[in-house]
Tab-separated table of C-alpha atoms and ligand atoms in Angstrom:
chain	number	residue	atom	x	y	z
A	1327	MET	CA	0.000	0.000	0.000
A	1328	LYS	CA	1.173	3.497	-0.832
A	1329	THR	CA	1.847	5.579	2.224
A	1330	THR	CA	-0.931	8.079	2.873
A	1331	ALA	CA	0.550	9.749	5.972
A	1332	LYS	CA	1.311	13.020	4.180
A	1333	THR	CA	-2.140	13.060	2.570
A	1334	ILE	CA	-3.855	12.453	5.909
A	1335	GLU	CA	-1.837	15.191	7.578
A	1336	TYR	CA	-2.788	17.632	4.790
A	1337	MET	CA	-6.475	16.714	4.950
A	1338	ARG	CA	-6.545	17.020	8.737
A	1339	SER	CA	-5.051	20.508	8.366
A	1340	LYS	CA	-8.116	21.414	6.248
A	1341	THR	CA	-10.853	20.029	8.495
A	1342	ASP	CA	-11.464	18.719	12.000
A	1343	VAL	CA	-14.338	16.545	10.801
A	1344	VAL	CA	-13.721	12.856	11.445
A	1345	PRO	CA	-15.933	11.171	8.853
A	1346	GLU	CA	-17.944	8.156	9.983
A	1347	ILE	CA	-19.292	7.415	6.542
A	1348	ALA	CA	-17.428	7.345	3.237
A	1349	ILE	CA	-19.436	7.726	0.058
A	1350	ILE	CA	-18.233	7.029	-3.477
A	1351	LEU	CA	-20.361	8.764	-6.079
A	1352	GLY	CA	-20.484	7.042	-9.449
A	1353	SER	CA	-20.936	8.393	-12.975
A	1354	GLY	CA	-23.641	11.063	-13.078
A	1355	LEU	CA	-24.356	10.659	-9.343
A	1356	GLY	CA	-21.922	13.285	-8.048
A	1357	ASP	CA	-24.668	15.778	-7.161
A	1358	LEU	CA	-25.137	14.177	-3.766
A	1359	GLY	CA	-21.774	15.697	-2.848
A	1360	ASP	CA	-23.290	19.155	-3.326
A	1361	LYS	CA	-25.906	18.389	-0.631
A	1362	ILE	CA	-23.231	17.940	1.983
A	1363	GLU	CA	-22.760	20.875	4.347
A	1364	ALA	CA	-19.113	21.027	3.461
A	1365	ASP	CA	-16.429	21.840	5.974
A	1366	ALA	CA	-13.727	21.212	3.364
A	1367	ILE	CA	-13.576	20.477	-0.342
A	1368	ILE	CA	-10.284	19.012	-1.426
A	1369	PRO	CA	-9.546	18.454	-5.128
A	1370	TYR	CA	-7.536	15.278	-5.689
A	1371	GLU	CA	-4.892	17.318	-7.473
A	1372	GLU	CA	-3.973	18.971	-4.163
A	1373	LEU	CA	-3.091	15.602	-2.701
A	1374	ASP	CA	0.385	14.237	-2.874
A	1375	GLY	CA	0.690	11.092	-4.975
A	1376	PHE	CA	-2.953	11.176	-6.025
A	1377	PRO	CA	-3.908	10.256	-9.568
A	1378	ARG	CA	-6.217	12.525	-11.572
A	1379	SER	CA	-9.662	11.555	-12.745
A	1380	THR	CA	-9.780	11.545	-16.548
A	1381	VAL	CA	-13.438	10.776	-17.341
A	1382	SER	CA	-16.068	13.420	-18.050
A	1383	GLY	CA	-18.894	13.280	-15.495
A	1384	HIS	CA	-16.337	12.843	-12.699
A	1385	ALA	CA	-15.310	15.997	-10.839
A	1386	GLY	CA	-12.378	14.610	-8.885
A	1387	ARG	CA	-12.522	15.834	-5.308
A	1388	PHE	CA	-13.324	14.948	-1.728
A	1389	VAL	CA	-16.198	16.735	0.008
A	1390	ILE	CA	-16.011	16.476	3.795
A	1391	GLY	CA	-18.748	17.641	6.123
A	1392	SER	CA	-22.180	16.798	7.384
A	1393	LEU	CA	-25.094	15.037	5.673
A	1394	GLU	CA	-28.321	14.232	7.514
A	1395	GLY	CA	-26.546	14.907	10.796
A	1396	LYS	CA	-23.724	12.431	10.083
A	1397	SER	CA	-20.120	13.252	9.413
A	1398	VAL	CA	-19.254	12.098	5.918
A	1399	ILE	CA	-16.575	12.175	3.290
A	1400	ALA	CA	-17.696	11.835	-0.305
A	1401	MET	CA	-15.701	11.220	-3.444
A	1402	GLN	CA	-17.031	13.182	-6.395
A	1403	GLY	CA	-15.287	11.161	-9.053
A	1404	ARG	CA	-13.273	7.981	-8.698
A	1405	PHE	CA	-10.335	6.293	-10.384
A	1406	HIS	CA	-10.964	3.442	-12.776
A	1407	PHE	CA	-8.619	0.612	-13.695
A	1408	TYR	CA	-9.287	1.307	-17.394
A	1409	GLU	CA	-7.771	4.755	-17.043
A	1410	GLY	CA	-4.441	2.985	-16.727
A	1411	TYR	CA	-3.848	3.458	-13.015
A	1412	PRO	CA	-2.383	0.615	-11.017
A	1413	MET	CA	-4.834	-1.018	-8.605
A	1414	SER	CA	-3.007	0.684	-5.711
A	1415	ASP	CA	-4.058	4.060	-7.155
A	1416	VAL	CA	-7.622	2.926	-7.900
A	1417	VAL	CA	-8.109	2.102	-4.211
A	1418	LEU	CA	-5.984	4.895	-2.717
A	1419	PRO	CA	-8.990	7.118	-1.887
A	1420	VAL	CA	-10.598	4.252	0.049
A	1421	GLN	CA	-7.382	3.797	2.024
A	1422	VAL	CA	-7.391	7.524	2.756
A	1423	MET	CA	-11.036	7.578	3.844
A	1424	ALA	CA	-10.411	4.570	6.108
A	1425	ASP	CA	-7.307	6.261	7.534
A	1426	LEU	CA	-9.403	9.356	8.279
A	1427	GLY	CA	-11.681	7.171	10.389
A	1428	ALA	CA	-14.561	6.112	8.135
A	1429	LYS	CA	-16.104	2.836	9.281
A	1430	THR	CA	-18.801	2.596	6.626
A	1431	LEU	CA	-18.560	2.739	2.844
A	1432	ILE	CA	-21.525	3.572	0.660
A	1433	VAL	CA	-20.497	2.887	-2.922
A	1434	SER	CA	-22.438	3.702	-6.051
A	1435	ASN	CA	-21.966	3.205	-9.761
A	1436	ALA	CA	-23.661	3.211	-13.115
A	1437	ALA	CA	-24.012	-0.297	-14.487
A	1438	GLY	CA	-25.466	-2.159	-17.426
A	1439	GLY	CA	-28.450	-4.366	-16.646
A	1440	VAL	CA	-27.607	-8.007	-17.372
A	1441	ASN	CA	-30.808	-9.258	-15.772
A	1442	THR	CA	-33.525	-8.886	-18.408
A	1443	ASP	CA	-36.063	-7.959	-15.704
A	1444	PHE	CA	-34.117	-4.727	-15.132
A	1445	SER	CA	-34.874	-1.445	-16.915
A	1446	PRO	CA	-32.724	1.638	-17.386
A	1447	GLY	CA	-33.356	3.920	-14.425
A	1448	ASP	CA	-33.701	1.072	-11.906
A	1449	LEU	CA	-31.705	1.204	-8.708
A	1450	MET	CA	-30.092	-2.110	-7.721
A	1451	LEU	CA	-28.970	-2.937	-4.220
A	1452	ILE	CA	-25.693	-4.814	-4.617
A	1453	ASP	CA	-26.110	-8.168	-2.949
A	1454	ASP	CA	-22.674	-9.508	-3.885
A	1455	HIS	CA	-20.047	-9.112	-6.576
A	1456	ILE	CA	-17.906	-11.019	-9.050
A	1457	ASN	CA	-14.356	-9.815	-9.563
A	1458	HIS	CA	-13.853	-10.177	-13.310
A	1459	MET	CA	-11.039	-7.634	-13.548
A	1460	HIS	CA	-8.263	-10.218	-13.786
A	1461	SER	CA	-6.452	-8.269	-11.126
A	1462	HIS	CA	-6.792	-7.692	-7.402
A	1463	PRO	CA	-5.988	-4.668	-5.234
A	1464	LEU	CA	-4.553	-6.741	-2.370
A	1465	ILE	CA	-1.909	-8.563	-4.404
A	1466	GLY	CA	1.455	-7.828	-2.823
A	1467	PRO	CA	2.772	-7.709	0.718
A	1468	ASN	CA	0.061	-7.555	3.371
A	1469	ASP	CA	0.155	-5.123	6.272
A	1470	ASP	CA	-1.263	-7.263	9.085
A	1471	ALA	CA	-1.838	-4.137	11.167
A	1472	ILE	CA	-4.395	-3.000	8.577
A	1473	GLY	CA	-6.165	-6.216	7.668
A	1474	PRO	CA	-5.788	-9.962	7.226
A	1475	ARG	CA	-3.798	-11.663	4.466
A	1476	PHE	CA	-6.846	-13.669	3.404
A	1477	PRO	CA	-9.937	-11.517	3.959
A	1478	ASP	CA	-13.316	-13.203	4.234
A	1479	MET	CA	-15.654	-12.054	1.450
A	1480	SER	CA	-18.670	-14.164	2.456
A	1481	SER	CA	-20.650	-11.092	3.483
A	1482	ALA	CA	-18.772	-8.254	1.796
A	1483	TYR	CA	-21.987	-6.251	1.493
A	1484	ASP	CA	-23.247	-5.833	5.045
A	1485	ARG	CA	-26.450	-7.799	5.703
A	1486	ALA	CA	-27.943	-5.334	8.175
A	1487	TYR	CA	-27.271	-2.441	5.781
A	1488	LYS	CA	-29.005	-4.288	2.953
A	1489	GLN	CA	-32.025	-4.762	5.174
A	1490	LEU	CA	-31.997	-1.122	6.157
A	1491	ALA	CA	-31.663	0.060	2.537
A	1492	LYS	CA	-34.656	-2.077	1.546
A	1493	GLN	CA	-36.716	-0.662	4.412
A	1494	GLU	CA	-35.826	2.923	3.498
A	1495	ALA	CA	-36.617	2.316	-0.188
A	1496	GLU	CA	-39.965	0.854	0.758
A	1497	LYS	CA	-40.800	3.786	3.047
A	1498	LEU	CA	-40.049	6.130	0.138
A	1499	GLY	CA	-42.164	4.052	-2.228
A	1500	LEU	CA	-39.077	3.415	-4.351
A	1501	GLN	CA	-38.829	0.130	-6.171
A	1502	MET	CA	-35.343	-1.247	-5.728
A	1503	LYS	CA	-33.921	-4.273	-7.501
A	1504	GLU	CA	-31.295	-6.469	-5.900
A	1505	GLY	CA	-28.519	-8.465	-7.484
A	1506	VAL	CA	-24.932	-9.392	-8.208
A	1507	TYR	CA	-22.556	-6.827	-9.712
A	1508	ALA	CA	-19.837	-8.083	-12.030
A	1509	GLY	CA	-16.811	-5.802	-12.256
A	1510	THR	CA	-14.902	-5.776	-15.544
A	1511	THR	CA	-11.971	-3.665	-16.652
A	1512	GLY	CA	-13.594	-1.929	-19.615
A	1513	PRO	CA	-13.090	0.411	-21.340
A	1514	THR	CA	-15.141	-1.336	-24.010
A	1515	TYR	CA	-18.688	-2.181	-23.136
A	1516	GLU	CA	-19.246	-5.925	-23.299
A	1517	THR	CA	-20.021	-7.970	-26.371
A	1518	PRO	CA	-23.435	-9.686	-26.342
A	1519	ALA	CA	-21.597	-12.998	-25.823
A	1520	GLU	CA	-19.852	-11.590	-22.755
A	1521	VAL	CA	-23.178	-10.373	-21.391
A	1522	ARG	CA	-24.591	-13.903	-21.809
A	1523	MET	CA	-21.500	-15.218	-20.030
A	1524	PHE	CA	-22.029	-12.839	-17.108
A	1525	ARG	CA	-25.667	-13.879	-16.903
A	1526	THR	CA	-24.602	-17.532	-16.842
A	1527	LEU	CA	-22.112	-16.703	-14.095
A	1528	GLY	CA	-24.908	-15.265	-11.986
A	1529	ALA	CA	-24.448	-11.538	-12.553
A	1530	ASP	CA	-27.386	-9.145	-12.702
A	1531	ALA	CA	-25.427	-6.029	-13.596
A	1532	VAL	CA	-22.037	-5.246	-15.077
A	1533	GLY	CA	-19.770	-2.248	-14.653
A	1534	MET	CA	-16.191	-1.022	-14.614
A	1535	SER	CA	-15.659	-0.025	-10.983
A	1536	THR	CA	-16.605	-0.747	-7.369
A	1537	VAL	CA	-15.087	-4.219	-6.957
A	1538	PRO	CA	-11.537	-3.054	-6.081
A	1539	GLU	CA	-12.842	-0.406	-3.691
A	1540	VAL	CA	-15.141	-2.854	-1.910
A	1541	ILE	CA	-12.361	-5.427	-1.561
A	1542	VAL	CA	-10.147	-2.840	0.125
A	1543	ALA	CA	-12.998	-1.636	2.332
A	1544	VAL	CA	-13.600	-5.220	3.498
A	1545	HIS	CA	-9.874	-5.629	4.117
A	1546	ARG	CA	-10.068	-2.492	6.269
A	1547	ASN	CA	-13.043	-3.961	8.146
A	1548	MET	CA	-15.467	-1.328	6.860
A	1549	ARG	CA	-19.153	-2.128	6.535
A	1550	VAL	CA	-20.209	-1.751	2.910
A	1551	LEU	CA	-23.443	-0.813	1.200
A	1552	GLY	CA	-23.554	-0.743	-2.606
A	1553	ILE	CA	-26.110	0.719	-5.002
A	1554	SER	CA	-25.979	0.460	-8.795
A	1555	CYS	CA	-27.900	2.746	-11.068
A	1556	ILE	CA	-28.902	0.632	-14.036
A	1557	SER	CA	-28.125	3.075	-16.823
A	1558	ASN	CA	-28.742	0.830	-19.801
A	1559	ALA	CA	-29.648	-2.678	-20.828
A	1560	ALA	CA	-26.323	-4.510	-21.258
A	1561	ALA	CA	-25.130	-5.174	-24.808
A	1562	GLY	CA	-27.216	-7.443	-26.995
A	1563	ILE	CA	-30.404	-7.282	-24.902
A	1564	LEU	CA	-31.901	-4.497	-27.014
A	1565	ASP	CA	-31.116	-4.024	-30.665
A	1566	GLN	CA	-29.292	-0.741	-30.132
A	1567	PRO	CA	-25.734	0.461	-29.528
A	1568	LEU	CA	-24.455	1.558	-26.089
A	1569	SER	CA	-22.912	4.929	-25.376
A	1570	HIS	CA	-21.445	6.886	-22.479
A	1571	GLU	CA	-23.941	9.652	-23.300
A	1572	GLU	CA	-26.832	7.266	-22.643
A	1573	VAL	CA	-25.247	6.219	-19.350
A	1574	ILE	CA	-24.920	9.835	-18.188
A	1575	GLU	CA	-28.401	10.744	-19.454
A	1576	THR	CA	-30.080	7.907	-17.529
A	1577	THR	CA	-28.113	8.514	-14.336
A	1578	ASN	CA	-29.120	12.173	-14.600
A	1579	GLU	CA	-32.759	11.130	-14.745
A	1580	VAL	CA	-32.518	8.771	-11.789
A	1581	LYS	CA	-30.166	10.752	-9.587
A	1582	GLY	CA	-33.081	12.390	-7.744
A	1583	ASN	CA	-34.276	8.998	-6.493
A	1584	PHE	CA	-30.721	7.921	-5.755
A	1585	LEU	CA	-30.107	11.083	-3.767
A	1586	THR	CA	-33.310	10.761	-1.746
A	1587	LEU	CA	-32.593	7.110	-0.970
A	1588	VAL	CA	-28.982	7.621	0.080
A	1589	ARG	CA	-29.940	10.559	2.296
A	1590	ALA	CA	-32.595	8.416	3.985
A	1591	ILE	CA	-30.090	5.604	4.468
A	1592	VAL	CA	-27.442	7.939	5.884
A	1593	ARG	CA	-30.024	9.407	8.273
A	1594	SER	CA	-30.933	5.993	9.633
A	1595	LEU	CA	-27.446	4.459	9.794
B	2680	HPA	N1	-21.224	-2.249	-19.138
B	2680	HPA	C1	-20.170	-1.919	-18.365
B	2680	HPA	N2	-20.120	-0.812	-17.651
B	2680	HPA	C2	-21.187	0.005	-17.682
B	2680	HPA	C3	-22.319	-0.282	-18.462
B	2680	HPA	C4	-22.333	-1.476	-19.238
B	2680	HPA	O1	-23.303	-1.798	-19.955
B	2680	HPA	N3	-23.189	0.740	-18.272
B	2680	HPA	C5	-22.605	1.608	-17.399
B	2680	HPA	N4	-21.398	1.168	-17.039
């Protein structure tokens, strides 16, 4: 793991807030960060050793403050493996948020619906994941002071949190799907054959993020809640091409529901 001591020292010089909850905002979902009563906003570029976000729709900064009475740190923009960063960089912000004291990770993403019962605009509670990135963020020496060499992934997505998210969605009258997220490298969207493969493997949604961050959060003993915004039917399900514009457009339409749900969850955590 890259040392984050200098980064932590810098961030602590900017704010006294000790965040309980870390939130990663996926493509098109960054607006939630603007609802935080911010004590500090720290662009990644101010942080020593931090990579830069290169995808449009990702702002690239930490927002630290209060949301629904809880102290939070949110990432507006994340680092993807397909951008060419090593896994250690992809997960660096999670290491930093854990070092700052966060015990909970709420992670979100835009994902293609592999399950044919899903429609664009659906929210999916992540029940479990499949690491299909052919890489792993914990490969290398293990720091036993931080987490175990062989972390248990049998309940990576916290059971009580899943229950709570379902209850909050129901109270809000929001329909929420539930399923398995498969993480791929991208940057291509899948071929129809790959989408059939993922379905056969038991995936309900597919995307290019989240899995490395969740693995590191579990290693750090954080409790994780994951929500996918189904931005499109995965390749081959409908007779139409996929585009990043469609992904952003759909997440823009659904972000109101996403925002309301996450706020309700944060309030009741
Ligand atoms: N595939 C992979 N990643 C994605 C998709 C998809 O269909 N939609 C949004 N992110």
